[in-house]
Amino acid sequence: MRKLFLQSLVIVASFFMTWLLVSRVDWMDIFNVRENTNRLERKLGDLYWEFFNKTEKEILDHEIVTPLDQLLSALCEANNIPRDEIKLHIVDREEINAFALPDNHIVVFSGLIRESENEAELCGVLAHELAHLELGHLMRKLVREVGLSVLISMSAGSGSPGMIKQAMQVLTSSAFDRQLERDADQKAVQYLVNTKLHPEGLANFLYKMSTTENRIPDQLFWLSTHPGGEERAMDILKEAEGMTIEEEKILSDDAWDELQAQLEEL
Amino acid sequence: MRFHATFDYVPAEHEAERASNSYLMSLIAVMAGLPLPIINLIATLIFFLGNRKGTYFVRWHCTQALLSQLSLLMINTVSFWWTVSILFRDGVVTNPYISYMITVVLFNLIELIATIYTAIETRKGHHVAWWFYGDLTDMICKK
């Protein structure tokens, strides 16, 4: 019996030892997995943005793009994220929405900027979307809801417009699961603290959205894709509790007011 | 593996054929059930149950074939569900995953070669007891 026990241990150990030894080799490099994944993401990102850009009006006004760019740059710089890899798009739409697309696209609707009371709130939303990108949530969500085979056929150019539209809706108007949201919130808190911004901004925005949900439901897209606002706001505040943050503004009050004024003129 | 290990008696022709078939059964099942590891086990189990009243030589080899499938079932099941989770949940292929799959293929290959060899030898009436599985079978299979 003892002999059998030892033999079984040897078999189990030899399996795990082999696994350990085999994993010393960088198979991801040998099989070009990273490169192929990046290529797929790049193609999907281009496809999505092209499709979205056809129907929406992107805001390119210097007075609006520059402040947004400053906020995103500050977040990226403080968190060692290469800014030039993030493609920021501002879209002229009343809906309160912002979302990330594959290949590091972040899309912000003008309605969401208008709804933000200060830069901390807007940065909170940007940090949250940045966290989704950095944590690789988009591809996970797409694979889960659209399917890997559909994504590959779309990237190969054989996807129908209906298929692309449906896959687009997954990212723009369907929710991430709660765990992914929690992870993105936690990461966003880190990003904000590193940028010397109080995470309260993100919490306030989420709380505000959840309390106005019943008032103008059609416009609150960001809430429908990011559910559980009130509870998540509390979690963010709890996480930020006890943190000493030397807050520093990125934009001056005048620059913020100017941004809001420019949006009103649209 | 103990090649040509001694057995209590010299098996008759029909016994050698049945014992050899138990290994062939697991081989055919491997081919049919590659994506679903449970099929291998079920096929071997059916053959085992069908021969549980057979002669000692036949029962012994059916048991060894069944036991060898059990450990493969475990590692193959993990690889199956890990692959499913990548295809339908995460979409992220990692180095540990690729390494695991290579290890699983390696162990399946060793088992395949051992099974083919044992099927051939038992068909000739030779007794082949595998390391660990042979001792385990000795303990489980009573005369």
XYZ file of C-alpha atoms in Angstrom:
409
model
C 0.000 0.000 0.000
C 2.826 2.354 0.961
C 4.602 1.473 -2.269
C 1.468 2.279 -4.284
C 1.056 5.571 -2.496
C 4.651 6.535 -3.256
C 4.262 5.466 -6.880
C 1.132 7.595 -7.280
C 2.990 10.532 -5.769
C 5.826 10.011 -8.270
C 3.341 10.017 -11.174
C 1.629 13.195 -9.968
C 4.988 14.864 -9.265
C 6.358 13.876 -12.669
C 3.312 15.429 -14.350
C 3.699 18.720 -12.513
C 7.480 18.718 -12.958
C 7.050 18.216 -16.708
C 4.480 21.019 -16.802
C 6.839 23.285 -14.883
C 9.773 22.477 -17.162
C 7.711 22.901 -20.344
C 6.391 26.247 -19.097
C 9.974 27.553 -18.851
C 9.839 27.920 -22.623
C 8.140 31.073 -23.932
C 5.554 29.338 -26.149
C 3.687 32.620 -26.580
C 6.698 33.876 -28.496
C 7.285 30.655 -30.436
C 3.660 30.451 -31.591
C 3.377 34.239 -32.104
C 0.342 34.294 -29.792
C 0.913 37.866 -28.557
C 1.438 39.185 -32.060
C -1.661 37.426 -33.401
C -3.782 38.634 -30.472
C -2.564 42.194 -30.958
C -3.243 41.951 -34.686
C -6.782 40.727 -34.028
C -7.356 43.528 -31.543
C -5.944 46.125 -33.943
C -8.186 44.970 -36.767
C -11.255 44.876 -34.533
C -10.451 48.322 -33.139
C -10.166 49.797 -36.642
C -13.304 48.010 -37.773
C -15.306 49.202 -34.783
C -14.150 52.796 -35.006
C -14.692 52.983 -38.776
C -18.204 51.604 -38.323
C -18.966 53.976 -35.455
C -17.425 56.984 -37.161
C -19.680 56.556 -40.193
C -22.801 57.327 -38.210
C -21.458 59.680 -35.534
C -19.955 63.143 -35.621
C -16.537 63.301 -33.986
C -15.661 66.602 -32.328
C -12.282 67.829 -33.521
C -12.419 71.403 -32.144
C -9.098 72.270 -30.620
C -10.779 74.015 -27.636
C -12.570 70.824 -26.673
C -10.028 68.191 -27.647
C -7.044 69.849 -25.931
C -8.442 69.919 -22.358
C -9.621 66.305 -22.694
C -6.237 65.351 -24.056
C -4.553 67.086 -21.108
C -6.638 65.109 -18.639
C -5.935 61.794 -20.345
C -2.232 62.611 -20.743
C -1.953 63.391 -17.028
C -3.569 60.065 -16.163
C -1.305 58.168 -18.561
C 1.866 59.933 -17.472
C 1.233 59.319 -13.766
C 0.587 55.640 -14.397
C 3.299 54.856 -16.952
C 0.809 54.179 -19.731
C 2.106 55.185 -23.179
C -0.194 58.074 -24.116
C 0.390 57.725 -27.850
C -1.131 54.240 -27.773
C -4.483 55.554 -26.506
C -6.802 56.980 -29.168
C -9.265 59.421 -27.637
C -12.428 60.319 -29.563
C -15.024 62.855 -28.490
C -18.409 62.354 -30.105
C -21.160 64.947 -30.331
C -24.062 63.170 -28.666
C -26.365 64.091 -25.822
C -26.299 60.648 -24.235
C -24.239 60.300 -21.082
C -21.882 57.616 -22.260
C -18.225 56.700 -22.582
C -16.753 53.381 -23.586
C -13.571 51.721 -24.666
C -13.077 49.844 -27.941
C -10.408 47.266 -28.795
C -6.946 48.530 -29.720
C -7.011 51.279 -27.067
C -9.802 53.501 -28.382
C -11.665 55.530 -25.775
C -14.889 57.187 -26.921
C -16.465 59.944 -24.801
C -19.836 61.488 -25.630
C -20.229 65.238 -25.220
C -23.275 64.540 -23.016
C -21.039 62.898 -20.439
C -18.578 65.805 -20.391
C -21.471 68.217 -19.882
C -22.817 66.090 -17.051
C -19.439 66.114 -15.252
C -19.361 68.849 -12.640
C -15.591 69.040 -12.430
C -12.422 67.479 -13.851
C -12.230 64.906 -11.032
C -15.527 63.374 -12.177
C -14.510 63.325 -15.827
C -11.064 61.928 -14.953
C -12.791 59.268 -12.861
C -14.708 58.079 -15.916
C -11.579 58.251 -18.111
C -9.562 56.327 -15.496
C -12.276 53.680 -15.354
C -12.293 53.194 -19.134
C -8.493 53.214 -19.170
C -8.579 50.460 -16.539
C -10.874 48.346 -18.749
C -8.322 48.709 -21.551
C -5.266 47.996 -19.427
C -6.870 44.969 -17.749
C -7.819 43.436 -21.108
C -11.535 43.393 -20.274
C -12.738 44.259 -23.778
C -11.532 41.158 -25.551
C -12.793 39.052 -22.651
C -16.248 40.619 -22.938
C -16.298 40.275 -26.724
C -15.223 36.621 -26.654
C -17.815 35.874 -24.001
C -20.718 37.607 -25.722
C -19.869 37.528 -29.413
C -17.650 34.444 -29.664
C -14.062 34.037 -30.804
C -14.975 32.584 -34.198
C -17.228 35.570 -35.029
C -14.496 38.005 -33.998
C -11.912 36.246 -36.151
C -14.229 36.198 -39.171
C -15.036 39.883 -38.597
C -11.345 40.783 -38.474
C -10.787 38.784 -41.663
C -13.312 41.026 -43.399
C -16.067 38.461 -43.760
C -18.385 39.943 -41.142
C -21.712 41.360 -42.308
C -22.718 44.908 -41.236
C -25.428 43.354 -39.050
C -22.840 41.216 -37.295
C -20.569 44.222 -36.711
C -23.496 46.293 -35.432
C -24.467 43.572 -33.007
C -20.884 43.209 -31.804
C -20.687 47.005 -31.480
C -23.719 47.047 -29.202
C -21.957 44.623 -26.890
C -19.332 47.262 -26.145
C -21.450 50.399 -26.259
C -24.665 49.410 -24.562
C -24.325 46.163 -22.641
C -22.887 45.779 -19.182
C -19.584 44.307 -18.081
C -20.015 41.724 -15.361
C -19.835 42.903 -11.777
C -16.421 41.420 -11.088
C -14.847 43.145 -14.096
C -16.457 46.421 -13.001
C -15.096 46.046 -9.496
C -11.616 45.304 -10.857
C -11.796 48.338 -13.163
C -12.973 50.537 -10.266
C -10.074 49.412 -8.084
C -7.583 50.058 -10.860
C -9.185 53.437 -11.588
C -8.791 54.412 -7.914
C -5.058 53.608 -8.179
C -4.760 55.620 -11.388
C -6.541 58.613 -9.864
C -4.474 58.570 -6.677
C -1.255 58.374 -8.704
C -2.492 61.371 -10.710
C -3.117 63.265 -7.443
C -6.863 63.277 -7.989
C -9.356 62.205 -5.348
C -11.320 59.030 -6.318
C -14.326 60.794 -4.823
C -14.875 62.241 -8.298
C -15.594 58.823 -9.781
C -17.745 57.867 -6.788
C -19.729 61.106 -7.075
C -20.338 60.572 -10.763
C -21.526 57.000 -10.232
C -23.743 58.062 -7.343
C -25.177 60.951 -9.318
C -25.956 58.645 -12.231
C -27.682 56.093 -10.033
C -29.865 58.704 -8.339
C -30.914 60.334 -11.623
C -31.512 56.989 -13.305
C -35.279 57.274 -13.107
C -35.336 60.847 -14.311
C -33.844 60.592 -17.780
C -33.297 56.876 -18.399
C -32.785 57.208 -22.150
C -29.691 59.332 -21.756
C -27.947 57.391 -19.034
C -26.127 54.935 -21.204
C -22.978 54.907 -19.095
C -25.020 53.697 -16.147
C -26.634 50.901 -18.151
C -23.200 49.657 -19.193
C -21.779 50.200 -15.717
C -24.487 48.965 -13.329
C -24.657 49.055 -9.535
C -23.639 52.729 -9.303
C -24.608 53.415 -5.701
C -22.973 50.296 -4.306
C -19.830 50.825 -6.377
C -19.620 54.473 -5.296
C -19.617 53.296 -1.677
C -16.903 50.720 -2.446
C -14.735 53.367 -4.106
C -15.121 55.713 -1.140
C -14.277 52.854 1.234
C -11.162 52.072 -0.768
C -10.086 55.708 -0.764
C -10.705 56.001 2.976
C -7.575 56.837 4.896
C -5.575 57.665 1.764
C -3.745 60.949 1.941
C -3.963 62.539 -1.458
C -2.281 65.853 -2.185
C -4.750 66.978 -4.784
C -3.501 68.908 -7.770
C -5.714 70.271 -10.486
C -4.838 69.441 -14.069
C -6.980 72.122 -15.673
C -7.488 75.576 -14.214
C -11.043 76.563 -13.260
C -11.091 78.901 -16.241
C -10.025 76.115 -18.630
C -12.773 73.866 -17.252
C -15.409 76.598 -17.617
C -14.153 77.303 -21.135
C -14.516 73.611 -22.033
C -18.113 73.586 -20.792
C -18.847 76.829 -22.636
C -17.465 75.395 -25.875
C -19.678 72.331 -25.491
C -22.724 74.529 -24.962
C -22.003 76.266 -28.248
C -22.124 73.033 -30.222
C 6.445 -1.162 -17.085
C 7.361 -4.759 -16.467
C 7.658 -6.453 -19.842
C 6.774 -10.120 -19.995
C 6.068 -10.216 -16.267
C 5.167 -13.604 -14.950
C 1.522 -14.554 -14.699
C -0.033 -17.347 -12.677
C -0.834 -19.434 -15.738
C -0.403 -19.434 -19.509
C -3.505 -17.796 -21.001
C -5.437 -19.517 -23.755
C -5.820 -18.012 -27.229
C -9.322 -16.615 -26.596
C -8.177 -15.016 -23.343
C -5.233 -13.320 -25.047
C -7.596 -11.934 -27.683
C -10.071 -10.524 -25.162
C -7.322 -9.043 -22.983
C -5.744 -7.401 -26.006
C -9.153 -6.028 -27.043
C -9.496 -4.193 -23.741
C -6.509 -2.041 -24.734
C -7.741 -1.668 -28.311
C -11.066 -0.524 -26.890
C -9.372 2.336 -25.066
C -7.440 3.207 -28.240
C -10.584 3.400 -30.369
C -12.256 5.403 -27.636
C -9.321 7.816 -27.573
C -9.794 8.421 -31.292
C -13.572 8.824 -31.018
C -13.611 10.828 -27.840
C -10.639 13.122 -28.196
C -12.562 16.300 -27.421
C -14.632 14.666 -24.707
C -12.315 12.772 -22.355
C -15.173 11.047 -20.516
C -15.938 8.921 -23.614
C -12.625 7.046 -23.258
C -13.461 6.099 -19.731
C -17.033 5.087 -20.498
C -15.928 2.844 -23.392
C -13.274 1.116 -21.262
C -15.713 0.821 -18.381
C -18.319 -0.862 -20.601
C -15.711 -3.338 -21.799
C -14.584 -3.899 -18.218
C -18.155 -4.568 -17.047
C -18.740 -6.881 -20.000
C -15.755 -8.990 -18.970
C -16.052 -8.870 -15.190
C -16.989 -12.548 -15.207
C -14.216 -13.476 -17.616
C -11.077 -15.409 -16.765
C -8.474 -13.929 -14.432
C -6.107 -12.955 -17.277
C -8.903 -11.095 -19.105
C -10.214 -9.384 -15.970
C -6.703 -8.391 -14.942
C -5.964 -6.637 -18.249
C -9.410 -5.028 -18.468
C -8.788 -3.577 -15.008
C -5.332 -2.300 -15.922
C -6.731 -0.689 -19.097
C -9.501 0.972 -17.072
C -7.201 2.271 -14.352
C -4.769 3.738 -16.857
C -7.684 5.671 -18.365
C -8.619 7.193 -15.005
C -5.505 9.304 -14.617
C -5.703 10.406 -18.237
C -9.327 11.342 -17.677
C -8.310 13.780 -14.962
C -5.649 15.640 -16.933
C -7.714 15.556 -20.143
C -10.774 16.920 -18.345
C -8.776 19.875 -17.054
C -7.456 20.582 -20.556
C -10.974 20.314 -22.016
C -12.583 22.776 -19.594
C -9.584 25.110 -19.707
C -9.958 25.256 -23.512
C -13.727 25.813 -23.238
C -13.163 28.680 -20.811
C -10.724 30.286 -23.260
C -13.068 29.881 -26.212
C -16.208 31.068 -24.497
C -15.127 33.186 -21.525
C -11.690 34.747 -21.345
C -10.316 34.527 -24.856
C -6.837 34.757 -23.371
C -4.256 32.123 -24.248
C -1.436 32.072 -21.695
C 1.951 30.381 -21.472
C 0.820 28.064 -18.612
C -2.106 26.961 -20.814
C 0.079 26.128 -23.830
C 2.588 24.360 -21.551
C -0.206 22.362 -19.946
C -1.547 21.294 -23.339
C 1.918 20.193 -24.485
C 2.393 18.221 -21.251
C -1.020 16.591 -21.681
C -0.229 15.628 -25.279
C 3.100 14.201 -24.102
C 1.468 12.071 -21.386
C -1.287 10.951 -23.758
C 1.369 9.965 -26.282
C 3.295 7.921 -23.697
C 0.044 6.219 -22.710
C -0.821 5.600 -26.382
C 2.523 3.946 -27.113
C 2.312 1.872 -23.935
C -1.250 0.837 -24.803
C -0.350 -0.228 -28.354
C 2.649 -2.179 -27.090
C 0.570 -3.887 -24.380
C -2.228 -4.720 -26.836
C 0.285 -6.425 -29.147
C 2.026 -8.311 -26.344
C -1.154 -9.517 -24.624
C -2.462 -10.701 -27.985
C 0.596 -12.961 -28.084
C -0.342 -14.230 -24.651
C 2.432 -12.318 -22.857
C 1.671 -10.619 -19.590
C 2.588 -6.919 -19.357
C 2.225 -5.151 -16.023
C 2.588 -1.382 -15.982
C 4.485 0.442 -13.298
C 2.007 1.530 -10.564
C -1.070 0.455 -12.562
C 0.089 -3.171 -12.538
C 0.538 -3.168 -8.747
C -2.799 -1.391 -8.303
C -4.487 -3.971 -10.532
C -2.888 -6.798 -8.500
C -4.482 -5.293 -5.429
C -7.946 -4.789 -6.936
C -8.281 -7.833 -9.203
C -8.770 -11.014 -7.210
C -8.322 -14.475 -8.684
